[in-house]
């Protein structure tokens, strides 16, 4: 393998240790992350469980609200409204996707901007677009932290983000385009013509489409940084967007899957929770 491995587990541990120190120096206030999970999807349950475990390691408290898969829109909204009004809760995360039949938009928009540790509400997204301070979606933040940690040049670099979701692709494209990061960003998606040619132009490739192993070695410019955010559930288990073994022979940097962007999402969620607590005067 020629590529440098971008190790999300070790950077996550470093970030969490730093958070634990900061919280201790603040006198260990009870900084609380609340999660809401609707339904009994196995992988979602595991993600949420690891968010709570890592919150504990960072010196935070956490609270979980599980609702049955047949919960109504009103029931889900009532839980989020209660957390929004509770001054002992500093961050609220509603695990997505919600089961079919539930509309996530009105649920997310009940989260006050200062508790929106996922950066998904209209106000948080608006602040991101307007370049104003606010909480930003955790997975895109985690990608930036990895690029920074591994000194991947971004200024003037061509970045191609494959996937345009509001959770990852869209906010990440905006962050890569920001002053200080200064990449030239292309958002590619399922209707992009000649995807291979578009990706081949990139110094930084982010796979965030949820299409198993769609980014193959022939699509990658030698020396490029390749970041895998994709999650596809296949018979072989959970698979990323990048054909790792072959791409690692061409790329300059690559994230493993698992152990790349997943752990970084959790680290940045906890960073956001500390920021949220501070926004609320702690
Ligand atoms: N589902 C998969 N990733 C995420 C995430 O980062 N936040 C939320 N809320 N749901 C998710």
Coordinates of C-alpha atoms and ligand atoms in Angstrom, one line a residue:
X1 CA 0.0 0.0 0.0
X2 CA 1.4 3.4 -0.9
X3 CA -1.2 5.7 0.7
X4 CA -0.8 7.1 4.2
X5 CA -3.7 5.8 6.3
X6 CA -5.7 8.6 8.0
X7 CA -6.4 7.0 11.3
X8 CA -9.7 8.3 12.7
X9 CA -9.6 6.1 15.8
X10 CA -6.4 7.7 17.1
X11 CA -7.4 11.3 16.3
X12 CA -10.8 10.6 18.0
X13 CA -9.0 9.4 21.1
X14 CA -6.8 12.5 21.1
X15 CA -9.8 14.9 20.7
X16 CA -11.7 13.1 23.5
X17 CA -8.8 13.3 25.8
X18 CA -8.5 17.0 25.1
X19 CA -12.3 17.4 25.8
X20 CA -12.0 15.5 29.1
X21 CA -9.1 17.9 30.2
X22 CA -11.1 21.0 29.2
X23 CA -14.2 19.8 31.1
X24 CA -12.2 19.0 34.2
X25 CA -10.7 22.4 34.1
X26 CA -14.2 23.9 33.9
X27 CA -14.9 22.1 37.3
X28 CA -16.6 19.1 35.7
X29 CA -20.1 20.6 35.1
X30 CA -22.8 18.2 34.0
X31 CA -22.7 18.7 30.2
X32 CA -25.5 16.6 28.8
X33 CA -26.0 15.1 25.3
X34 CA -29.5 13.7 24.7
X35 CA -30.1 11.3 21.9
X36 CA -33.4 10.3 20.4
X37 CA -33.7 7.0 18.4
X38 CA -37.0 5.9 16.9
X39 CA -37.3 2.2 16.0
X40 CA -35.0 -0.8 16.6
X41 CA -32.6 -0.7 13.7
X42 CA -29.4 -2.6 14.8
X43 CA -26.7 -0.4 13.3
X44 CA -28.4 2.8 14.5
X45 CA -28.6 1.4 18.0
X46 CA -24.9 0.6 17.9
X47 CA -24.0 4.1 16.6
X48 CA -26.1 5.7 19.4
X49 CA -24.6 3.4 22.0
X50 CA -21.0 4.3 21.0
X51 CA -22.0 8.1 21.2
X52 CA -23.0 7.5 24.8
X53 CA -19.9 5.5 25.7
X54 CA -17.6 8.2 24.2
X55 CA -19.5 11.0 25.9
X56 CA -18.7 9.3 29.2
X57 CA -15.0 9.1 28.3
X58 CA -15.1 12.8 27.6
X59 CA -16.5 13.5 31.0
X60 CA -20.0 14.3 29.8
X61 CA -23.3 12.9 30.9
X62 CA -25.8 11.6 28.4
X63 CA -29.4 10.7 28.2
X64 CA -31.2 8.4 25.7
X65 CA -34.8 8.4 24.6
X66 CA -35.8 5.4 22.6
X67 CA -39.2 5.3 20.9
X68 CA -40.9 2.3 19.2
X69 CA -40.8 2.1 15.4
X70 CA -44.6 2.8 15.3
X71 CA -44.3 6.0 17.3
X72 CA -46.3 8.9 15.8
X73 CA -45.0 12.2 14.5
X74 CA -46.6 13.9 17.6
X75 CA -44.9 11.5 20.0
X76 CA -41.5 12.1 18.5
X77 CA -42.0 15.8 18.4
X78 CA -43.2 15.8 22.1
X79 CA -39.9 14.2 23.2
X80 CA -37.8 16.7 21.3
X81 CA -39.9 19.6 22.6
X82 CA -39.3 18.4 26.1
X83 CA -35.5 18.2 25.6
X84 CA -35.5 21.6 23.9
X85 CA -37.1 23.1 27.0
X86 CA -34.9 21.3 29.6
X87 CA -32.1 23.5 30.7
X88 CA -30.1 20.5 31.9
X89 CA -29.8 19.2 28.3
X90 CA -27.1 21.0 26.2
X91 CA -27.1 19.0 23.0
X92 CA -29.9 17.1 21.2
X93 CA -29.3 14.5 18.5
X94 CA -32.1 12.8 16.6
X95 CA -30.7 9.8 15.0
X96 CA -31.5 9.6 11.3
X97 CA -33.1 8.2 9.2
X98 CA -36.4 8.1 11.0
X99 CA -38.7 5.2 10.2
X100 CA -40.8 5.5 7.0
X101 CA -43.9 7.6 7.6
X102 CA -42.2 10.1 9.9
X103 CA -41.1 13.5 8.6
X104 CA -37.7 14.5 10.0
X105 CA -38.0 18.2 9.0
X106 CA -40.5 19.4 11.7
X107 CA -38.7 17.3 14.3
X108 CA -35.3 18.8 13.6
X109 CA -36.7 22.3 13.5
X110 CA -37.8 21.9 17.1
X111 CA -34.2 21.8 18.2
X112 CA -33.0 25.2 19.3
X113 CA -29.9 26.4 17.3
X114 CA -27.7 26.5 20.4
X115 CA -28.5 22.8 21.2
X116 CA -28.2 21.6 17.5
X117 CA -25.1 19.5 17.9
X118 CA -25.8 17.9 14.5
X119 CA -26.0 21.3 12.7
X120 CA -29.1 20.2 10.8
X121 CA -31.7 22.8 11.6
X122 CA -32.6 25.5 9.2
X123 CA -30.9 28.1 11.4
X124 CA -27.7 26.1 11.7
X125 CA -27.6 25.4 8.0
X126 CA -28.4 29.1 7.3
X127 CA -25.5 30.2 9.5
X128 CA -23.2 27.8 7.6
X129 CA -24.2 29.2 4.3
X130 CA -23.9 32.8 5.6
X131 CA -20.5 32.0 7.1
X132 CA -21.6 33.0 10.6
X133 CA -20.6 31.2 13.8
X134 CA -22.8 28.2 14.6
X135 CA -22.9 24.5 15.1
X136 CA -21.8 22.5 12.0
X137 CA -22.7 18.9 11.1
X138 CA -20.2 16.5 12.7
X139 CA -19.2 14.3 9.8
X140 CA -18.0 17.2 7.6
X141 CA -16.2 18.7 10.6
X142 CA -14.5 15.3 11.1
X143 CA -13.4 15.2 7.5
X144 CA -11.8 18.6 7.8
X145 CA -10.0 17.6 11.0
X146 CA -8.5 14.6 9.3
X147 CA -7.3 16.7 6.4
X148 CA -5.7 19.1 8.8
X149 CA -4.1 16.4 11.0
X150 CA -2.5 14.7 8.0
X151 CA -1.4 18.1 6.5
X152 CA -3.3 17.5 3.3
X153 CA -2.9 20.7 1.2
X154 CA -6.4 22.3 0.7
X155 CA -5.7 25.8 -0.5
X156 CA -6.3 25.9 -4.3
X157 CA -6.8 22.1 -4.3
X158 CA -9.5 20.6 -6.5
X159 CA -12.0 18.8 -4.2
X160 CA -14.8 16.6 -5.5
X161 CA -17.5 15.6 -3.0
X162 CA -19.6 12.7 -4.3
X163 CA -23.1 12.9 -2.8
X164 CA -25.2 16.0 -1.9
X165 CA -27.0 15.0 1.3
X166 CA -27.8 17.7 3.9
X167 CA -26.1 15.5 6.5
X168 CA -22.7 15.3 4.7
X169 CA -22.2 16.3 1.1
X170 CA -23.8 19.8 1.1
X171 CA -22.3 21.1 4.4
X172 CA -18.9 19.5 3.6
X173 CA -18.8 21.3 0.2
X174 CA -19.5 24.6 1.9
X175 CA -16.8 24.0 4.5
X176 CA -14.1 23.0 1.9
X177 CA -15.0 26.2 0.0
X178 CA -14.6 28.4 3.1
X179 CA -11.8 31.0 3.5
X180 CA -8.9 29.4 5.2
X181 CA -9.6 26.0 3.6
X182 CA -9.9 27.4 0.1
X183 CA -10.5 24.3 -2.0
X184 CA -12.2 24.6 -5.4
X185 CA -15.2 22.3 -4.8
X186 CA -17.3 20.3 -7.2
X187 CA -20.4 18.6 -5.9
X188 CA -21.0 15.4 -7.9
X189 CA -24.0 13.2 -7.6
X190 CA -26.0 10.4 -9.2
X191 CA -26.8 12.5 -12.3
X192 CA -23.2 13.7 -12.8
X193 CA -22.1 12.9 -16.4
X194 CA -18.8 11.0 -16.7
X195 CA -18.3 10.7 -12.9
X196 CA -14.9 8.9 -13.5
X197 CA -13.5 12.0 -15.3
X198 CA -14.8 14.4 -12.7
X199 CA -13.3 12.4 -9.8
X200 CA -10.0 12.0 -11.7
X201 CA -9.5 15.8 -11.6
X202 CA -9.6 15.8 -7.8
X203 CA -6.7 16.3 -5.3
X204 CA -9.3 15.5 -2.6
X205 CA -12.1 13.0 -3.2
X206 CA -14.8 12.5 -0.7
X207 CA -17.2 9.5 -1.2
X208 CA -20.5 10.4 0.5
X209 CA -23.0 8.8 -1.8
X210 CA -23.7 5.5 0.0
X211 CA -22.9 3.5 -3.2
X212 CA -20.8 0.5 -2.2
X213 CA -17.2 0.7 -3.6
X214 CA -18.2 3.1 -6.4
X215 CA -14.8 4.9 -6.3
X216 CA -12.4 2.6 -8.0
X217 CA -8.6 2.9 -8.5
X218 CA -8.9 4.0 -12.1
X219 CA -11.0 7.1 -11.0
X220 CA -8.3 8.4 -8.6
X221 CA -5.5 10.8 -9.5
X222 CA -2.2 9.4 -8.2
X223 CA -1.4 11.0 -4.8
X224 CA -4.9 12.3 -4.1
X225 CA -6.5 12.2 -0.6
X226 CA -9.4 9.9 -0.6
X227 CA -12.0 10.1 2.2
X228 CA -14.7 7.5 2.6
X229 CA -17.9 8.6 4.3
X230 CA -20.2 6.2 2.5
X231 CA -22.1 3.6 4.4
X232 CA -23.9 0.8 2.5
X233 CA -25.4 -2.2 4.1
X234 CA -24.6 -5.3 2.0
X235 CA -24.6 -9.0 2.5
X236 CA -20.9 -8.7 3.2
X237 CA -21.6 -6.2 6.0
X238 CA -21.2 -2.5 6.0
X239 CA -19.2 -1.2 3.1
X240 CA -17.9 2.2 2.2
X241 CA -17.9 4.1 -1.1
X242 CA -14.3 3.5 -1.8
X243 CA -12.7 0.3 -3.2
X244 CA -10.1 0.5 -0.5
X245 CA -7.5 -2.2 -1.4
X246 CA -7.0 -1.0 -5.0
X247 CA -7.4 2.8 -4.3
X248 CA -4.8 2.6 -1.5
X249 CA -2.2 1.7 -4.2
X250 CA -2.9 4.9 -6.0
X251 CA -3.9 7.5 -3.4
X252 CA -1.6 9.6 -1.3
X253 CA -3.8 9.4 1.7
X254 CA -6.8 7.2 2.4
X255 CA -9.3 6.7 5.3
X256 CA -9.8 3.1 6.4
X257 CA -13.4 1.8 6.7
X258 CA -14.1 1.2 9.5
X259 CA -11.8 3.4 11.6
X260 CA -11.7 6.6 9.4
X261 CA -14.5 9.1 9.3
X262 CA -16.9 7.2 11.7
X263 CA -14.9 7.8 14.9
X264 CA -14.4 11.4 13.8
X265 CA -18.1 12.0 13.6
X266 CA -18.4 11.0 17.3
X267 CA -15.4 13.1 18.3
X268 CA -16.8 16.2 16.5
X269 CA -20.3 15.5 18.0
X270 CA -18.7 15.7 21.5
X271 CA -16.8 18.9 20.5
X272 CA -20.1 20.4 19.4
X273 CA -21.7 19.4 22.6
X274 CA -19.1 21.3 24.6
X275 CA -19.5 24.3 22.3
X276 CA -23.3 24.0 22.7
X277 CA -22.9 24.0 26.5
X278 CA -20.7 27.1 26.3
X279 CA -23.3 28.8 24.0
X280 CA -25.8 28.2 26.8
X281 CA -23.6 29.9 29.3
X282 CA -21.8 27.1 31.0
Ligands
LIG1 N1 -27.2 8.8 11.0 C1 -26.0 8.6 10.4 N2 -25.1 9.5 10.7 C2 -25.8 10.4 11.5 C3 -25.4 11.6 12.1 O1 -24.2 12.1 12.0 N3 -26.3 12.3 12.8 C4 -27.6 11.8 12.9 N4 -28.5 12.5 13.6 N5 -28.0 10.7 12.3 C5 -27.1 10.0 11.6

